[in-house]
Amino acid sequence: MTQSAEKSAEQTIITRNDAIIDAVKKQMAAEKTSQADLARVLGVSTTLINQVLKGIYKGDLGSILLKLEQWSADRRDAAEARAQAVTAPDFMETPTAVEFMTALSVSQQLKKYIIITGAPGVGKTMAAREYFRRHSAVTMVTLSPVVSRPLSLLQHLSDELNISTRVQSRMTRNLIDYWNARPGGMLIVDEAQHLSTQALDELRSIHDQSAVGIALLGNENLIERLTGDNTAVEFGQLRSRFSIRVRRRTPMPQDIEMMLNAWAISSKEMRVFLVKVASKLGHLRTLNNVLEMAVALAQGKQAALELKHLKQAYVYQSGHQLEGA
């Protein structure tokens, strides 16, 4: 090899080495990786990394540059995987969501007392929250077991609306006056199955005197109490007040299809598995949780989402394997 060729080859090596070091520096800056962090990952000393990055290392530069080049490539691949990864979709107007939101709209426009019930995970709360987000005249409260009696309900509503009175009879009157002063208002009560019969009747009284639209959202127990075979007088009075009853025990097939499309699930075997997941307790909520966890598992291994990640995520969620899958 001529002297000129040797110089050219040497310069090529130097240029390539500089390019590797420059790429590593940029990657470190972008990810806020310290020299100590990088040294720990590569299993070398911080001093060695410092000297290599400064261009003053006198040892076997080739071997350390190979490690640095691989580290930089791995970090770029991981960043690309994160950028391309599927993520949980925002609210989707599934057929079931449209059904729920239509009922809420009728309740608000016609000032009706309605009931929406269904199994956990069919999308009641998500649809109600979206309706609440879109309409400024809507008040939405979510109840818990401690809010079951008339007084606790009235206190909860008063706090939500910044009404300070604590005398029960006055609280009822203030709530009625509040909605009478705001025509077109609406109250959405989520987790309404926690309410006692007396508390439900208190809402009926507020509705009758203010004509505010009221929507009760709850589980199957709620609709069984209010629209079933119970012949008690108080249930009969409540039952006759409901203008709309929407009951959804399971999500519609189109709901599931929309969610899988939103998650960009194209694999037939993955879709078949996830349809089975959506048929289990928790329905769309469980489906979404499994997908979120499966994506996290895949990202942790810097891999594309596969059926094995979905199956592993389901086991984590449920504590057992999906029967027949």
Coordinates of C-alpha atoms in Angstrom, one line a residue:
M1 CA 0.0 0.0 0.0
T2 CA 1.4 3.4 -0.9
Q3 CA 1.9 6.1 1.7
S4 CA -0.9 8.1 0.1
A5 CA -3.3 5.1 0.4
E6 CA -2.2 4.5 4.0
K7 CA -3.0 8.2 4.9
S8 CA -6.3 7.9 3.2
A9 CA -7.3 4.8 5.1
E10 CA -6.1 6.3 8.4
Q11 CA -8.2 9.4 7.7
T12 CA -11.2 7.3 6.9
I13 CA -10.9 5.5 10.3
I14 CA -10.4 8.8 12.1
T15 CA -13.5 10.2 10.4
R16 CA -15.6 7.2 11.3
N17 CA -14.4 7.2 14.9
D18 CA -15.2 10.9 15.2
A19 CA -18.7 10.2 13.7
I20 CA -19.3 7.5 16.4
I21 CA -18.2 9.7 19.2
D22 CA -20.3 12.6 17.9
A23 CA -23.4 10.4 17.6
V24 CA -22.8 9.2 21.2
K25 CA -22.5 12.8 22.5
K26 CA -25.7 13.8 20.8
Q27 CA -27.5 10.7 22.2
M28 CA -26.3 11.5 25.7
A29 CA -27.4 15.1 25.4
A30 CA -30.8 14.1 24.1
E31 CA -31.5 11.6 26.9
K32 CA -29.6 13.5 29.6
T33 CA -27.3 10.5 30.1
S34 CA -24.2 11.3 32.2
Q35 CA -20.7 9.8 31.6
A36 CA -21.2 7.8 34.8
D37 CA -24.5 6.4 33.5
L38 CA -22.9 5.4 30.2
A39 CA -19.9 3.9 31.9
R40 CA -22.1 1.8 34.1
V41 CA -24.1 0.5 31.2
L42 CA -21.0 -0.4 29.2
G43 CA -19.2 -1.9 32.2
V44 CA -16.2 0.4 32.0
S45 CA -14.8 3.2 34.1
T46 CA -16.0 6.8 33.9
T47 CA -12.4 7.9 33.3
L48 CA -12.2 5.8 30.2
I49 CA -15.5 7.2 28.9
N50 CA -14.3 10.8 29.6
Q51 CA -11.0 10.2 27.8
V52 CA -12.7 8.6 24.7
L53 CA -15.2 11.4 24.4
K54 CA -12.4 14.0 24.7
G55 CA -10.3 12.1 22.1
I56 CA -7.4 11.6 24.4
Y57 CA -7.7 7.8 25.1
K58 CA -4.5 5.9 24.4
G59 CA -5.8 2.3 24.9
D60 CA -7.7 -0.1 22.6
L61 CA -10.0 2.5 21.0
G62 CA -11.5 0.0 18.6
S63 CA -13.2 -2.2 21.2
I64 CA -14.7 0.7 23.2
L65 CA -15.9 2.3 20.0
L66 CA -17.7 -0.9 19.1
K67 CA -19.5 -0.8 22.4
L68 CA -20.4 2.9 22.0
E69 CA -21.6 2.4 18.5
Q70 CA -23.9 -0.4 19.6
W71 CA -25.2 1.6 22.5
S72 CA -26.0 4.5 20.3
A73 CA -27.8 2.3 17.8
D74 CA -29.8 0.6 20.5
R75 CA -30.9 3.9 21.9
R76 CA -32.0 5.1 18.4
D77 CA -34.0 1.9 17.9
A78 CA -35.7 2.3 21.2
A79 CA -36.6 5.9 20.5
E80 CA -38.1 4.8 17.1
A81 CA -40.0 2.0 18.8
R82 CA -41.5 4.4 21.3
A83 CA -42.5 6.8 18.5
Q84 CA -44.2 4.1 16.5
A85 CA -45.8 2.3 19.4
V86 CA -49.6 2.1 19.6
T87 CA -51.1 4.1 22.4
A88 CA -54.4 4.1 24.2
P89 CA -57.0 5.9 22.1
D90 CA -58.9 8.9 23.4
F91 CA -62.6 8.7 23.8
M92 CA -64.3 7.0 21.0
E93 CA -67.9 7.5 19.9
T94 CA -68.8 3.8 19.7
P95 CA -72.4 2.8 19.0
T96 CA -72.9 2.2 22.7
A97 CA -71.4 5.5 23.6
V98 CA -73.7 7.2 21.1
E99 CA -76.7 5.4 22.7
F100 CA -75.7 6.6 26.1
M101 CA -75.0 10.2 25.0
T102 CA -78.2 10.4 23.0
A103 CA -80.2 9.4 26.2
L104 CA -78.3 12.1 28.1
S105 CA -79.1 14.7 25.5
V106 CA -82.8 13.9 25.6
S107 CA -82.7 14.1 29.4
Q108 CA -81.1 17.5 29.3
Q109 CA -83.3 19.0 26.5
L110 CA -86.6 17.6 27.8
K111 CA -85.7 17.8 31.5
K112 CA -86.4 14.1 32.0
Y113 CA -85.4 11.8 34.8
I114 CA -83.6 8.8 33.2
I115 CA -81.7 5.7 34.1
I116 CA -78.7 4.2 32.3
T117 CA -77.4 0.9 33.6
G118 CA -75.0 -1.8 32.5
A119 CA -72.2 -4.2 33.4
P120 CA -68.9 -2.7 34.5
G121 CA -66.7 -1.7 31.6
V122 CA -69.4 -1.2 28.9
G123 CA -68.6 2.6 28.7
K124 CA -71.2 4.3 30.8
T125 CA -68.8 6.5 32.7
M126 CA -66.6 7.4 29.7
A127 CA -69.7 8.5 27.7
A128 CA -71.0 10.5 30.6
R129 CA -67.7 12.2 31.2
E130 CA -67.4 13.1 27.5
Y131 CA -71.0 14.5 27.5
F132 CA -70.1 16.5 30.6
R133 CA -67.0 17.8 28.9
R134 CA -68.9 19.0 25.9
H135 CA -71.8 20.7 27.8
S136 CA -71.2 23.6 30.2
A137 CA -74.6 23.4 31.8
V138 CA -74.1 19.9 33.1
T139 CA -73.1 18.9 36.6
M140 CA -71.6 15.4 37.1
V141 CA -71.0 13.7 40.4
T142 CA -69.6 10.2 41.2
L143 CA -70.9 8.6 44.3
S144 CA -69.3 6.2 46.7
P145 CA -70.8 3.9 49.4
V146 CA -70.6 6.6 52.0
V147 CA -72.9 8.8 50.0
S148 CA -76.1 6.7 50.2
R149 CA -78.6 8.6 52.5
P150 CA -80.5 11.8 51.6
L151 CA -78.4 14.0 53.8
S152 CA -75.1 12.8 52.6
L153 CA -76.3 13.1 49.0
L154 CA -77.6 16.7 49.5
Q155 CA -74.3 17.6 51.2
H156 CA -72.3 16.1 48.2
L157 CA -74.4 18.0 45.7
S158 CA -74.2 21.3 47.7
D159 CA -70.4 21.0 47.9
E160 CA -70.2 20.3 44.2
L161 CA -72.2 23.5 43.4
N162 CA -70.6 25.6 46.2
I163 CA -73.9 25.9 48.2
S164 CA -72.9 26.4 51.8
T165 CA -76.2 25.6 53.7
R166 CA -76.1 22.6 56.0
V167 CA -79.7 22.4 57.1
Q168 CA -81.3 19.5 55.1
S169 CA -84.6 21.2 54.3
R170 CA -82.7 24.3 53.2
M171 CA -80.3 22.3 51.1
T172 CA -83.1 20.8 49.1
R173 CA -84.6 24.2 48.5
N174 CA -81.3 25.7 47.5
L175 CA -80.7 23.0 45.0
I176 CA -84.1 23.5 43.5
D177 CA -83.6 27.2 43.3
Y178 CA -80.1 26.7 41.8
W179 CA -81.5 24.8 38.8
N180 CA -84.6 26.9 38.4
A181 CA -82.2 29.9 38.0
R182 CA -80.3 28.0 35.3
P183 CA -82.7 26.7 32.7
G184 CA -81.3 23.9 30.6
G185 CA -79.2 22.4 33.4
M186 CA -78.6 18.8 34.0
L187 CA -77.3 16.5 36.7
I188 CA -75.5 13.2 36.0
V189 CA -75.2 10.9 39.0
D190 CA -72.6 8.1 38.4
E191 CA -72.5 5.0 40.6
A192 CA -76.1 5.7 41.6
Q193 CA -76.5 2.1 42.8
H194 CA -75.1 3.3 46.1
L195 CA -78.2 5.5 46.8
S196 CA -80.9 4.4 49.2
T197 CA -84.5 4.5 48.1
Q198 CA -85.0 7.6 50.2
A199 CA -82.1 9.3 48.5
L200 CA -83.4 8.4 45.1
D201 CA -86.8 9.8 46.1
E202 CA -85.0 13.0 47.2
L203 CA -83.7 13.4 43.6
R204 CA -87.1 12.7 42.3
S205 CA -88.5 15.6 44.4
I206 CA -85.7 17.9 43.2
H207 CA -86.5 17.0 39.6
D208 CA -90.2 17.5 40.1
Q209 CA -89.8 21.0 41.5
S210 CA -87.0 22.2 39.3
A211 CA -87.5 20.2 36.1
V212 CA -83.7 19.8 35.8
G213 CA -82.7 16.8 33.7
I214 CA -81.4 14.0 35.9
A215 CA -79.6 10.9 34.7
L216 CA -78.8 8.0 37.0
L217 CA -75.9 5.8 36.0
G218 CA -75.3 2.5 37.7
N219 CA -74.9 -1.2 37.7
E220 CA -77.5 -3.9 37.1
N221 CA -78.5 -3.8 40.7
L222 CA -79.9 -0.3 40.3
I223 CA -82.2 -1.1 37.4
E224 CA -83.4 -4.3 39.2
R225 CA -84.3 -2.3 42.2
L226 CA -86.1 0.4 40.3
T227 CA -87.7 -1.4 37.3
G228 CA -88.0 -5.0 38.4
D229 CA -90.8 -6.8 40.1
N230 CA -90.5 -5.0 43.4
T231 CA -94.1 -4.0 44.4
A232 CA -93.3 -1.6 47.3
V233 CA -95.1 1.7 47.0
E234 CA -91.9 3.8 47.1
F235 CA -90.4 1.8 44.2
G236 CA -93.6 2.2 42.2
Q237 CA -93.5 6.0 42.6
L238 CA -89.9 6.0 41.4
R239 CA -90.4 3.6 38.6
S240 CA -93.1 5.7 37.1
R241 CA -90.8 8.8 37.0
F242 CA -88.3 7.4 34.5
S243 CA -88.8 8.6 31.0
I244 CA -85.9 6.6 29.5
R245 CA -84.3 3.3 30.6
V246 CA -81.1 2.3 28.8
R247 CA -79.7 -1.1 29.7
R248 CA -76.5 -2.5 28.2
R249 CA -75.3 -5.8 29.7
T250 CA -72.4 -6.2 27.2
P251 CA -70.6 -4.0 24.6
M252 CA -71.8 -4.2 21.0
P253 CA -69.5 -6.1 18.6
Q254 CA -68.9 -2.8 16.8
D255 CA -67.6 -1.2 20.0
I256 CA -64.9 -3.9 20.2
E257 CA -64.0 -3.5 16.5
M258 CA -63.6 0.2 16.9
M259 CA -61.3 -0.1 19.9
L260 CA -59.1 -2.7 18.2
N261 CA -58.9 -0.5 15.1
A262 CA -58.0 2.5 17.2
W263 CA -55.2 0.5 18.8
A264 CA -54.0 -0.5 15.3
I265 CA -54.4 -4.2 16.0
S266 CA -54.3 -5.9 12.5
S267 CA -53.2 -9.4 13.4
K268 CA -56.2 -11.8 13.1
E269 CA -55.0 -14.0 16.0
M270 CA -54.5 -11.0 18.2
R271 CA -58.0 -9.7 17.4
V272 CA -59.6 -13.1 18.1
F273 CA -57.9 -13.2 21.4
L274 CA -58.9 -9.6 22.3
V275 CA -62.6 -10.2 21.4
K276 CA -62.6 -13.0 23.9
V277 CA -61.0 -10.7 26.5
A278 CA -63.8 -8.1 25.9
S279 CA -66.4 -10.7 26.6
K280 CA -65.1 -11.2 30.2
L281 CA -66.0 -9.2 33.3
G282 CA -64.9 -5.6 32.8
H283 CA -65.5 -5.8 29.1
L284 CA -64.0 -2.7 27.3
R285 CA -62.2 -1.5 30.4
T286 CA -60.4 -4.9 30.7
L287 CA -59.7 -4.9 27.0
N288 CA -58.1 -1.4 27.2
N289 CA -56.1 -2.4 30.4
V290 CA -54.8 -5.5 28.7
L291 CA -53.7 -3.6 25.7
E292 CA -52.0 -0.9 27.7
M293 CA -50.0 -3.5 29.7
A294 CA -49.2 -5.6 26.6
V295 CA -47.8 -2.5 24.9
A296 CA -45.7 -1.7 27.9
L297 CA -44.4 -5.3 28.0
A298 CA -43.4 -5.1 24.3
Q299 CA -41.7 -1.8 24.7
G300 CA -39.8 -3.1 27.7
K301 CA -38.2 -5.6 25.4
Q302 CA -38.0 -3.1 22.5
A303 CA -40.2 -5.4 20.5
A304 CA -43.3 -5.1 18.3
L305 CA -46.6 -6.1 20.0
E306 CA -47.3 -9.8 19.7
L307 CA -49.9 -12.2 20.9
K308 CA -47.6 -13.5 23.7
H309 CA -47.5 -10.0 25.2
L310 CA -51.4 -9.9 25.2
K311 CA -51.6 -13.3 26.9
Q312 CA -49.0 -12.3 29.5
A313 CA -50.9 -9.0 30.2
Y314 CA -54.2 -10.8 30.6
V315 CA -52.6 -13.2 33.2
Y316 CA -51.3 -10.2 35.1
Q317 CA -54.7 -8.5 35.0
S318 CA -56.9 -11.5 35.8
G319 CA -54.5 -13.9 37.7
H320 CA -55.2 -16.7 35.2
Q321 CA -54.9 -17.6 31.6
L322 CA -57.8 -16.9 29.2
E323 CA -59.9 -20.1 28.8
G324 CA -59.8 -21.4 25.3
A325 CA -57.1 -19.0 24.1

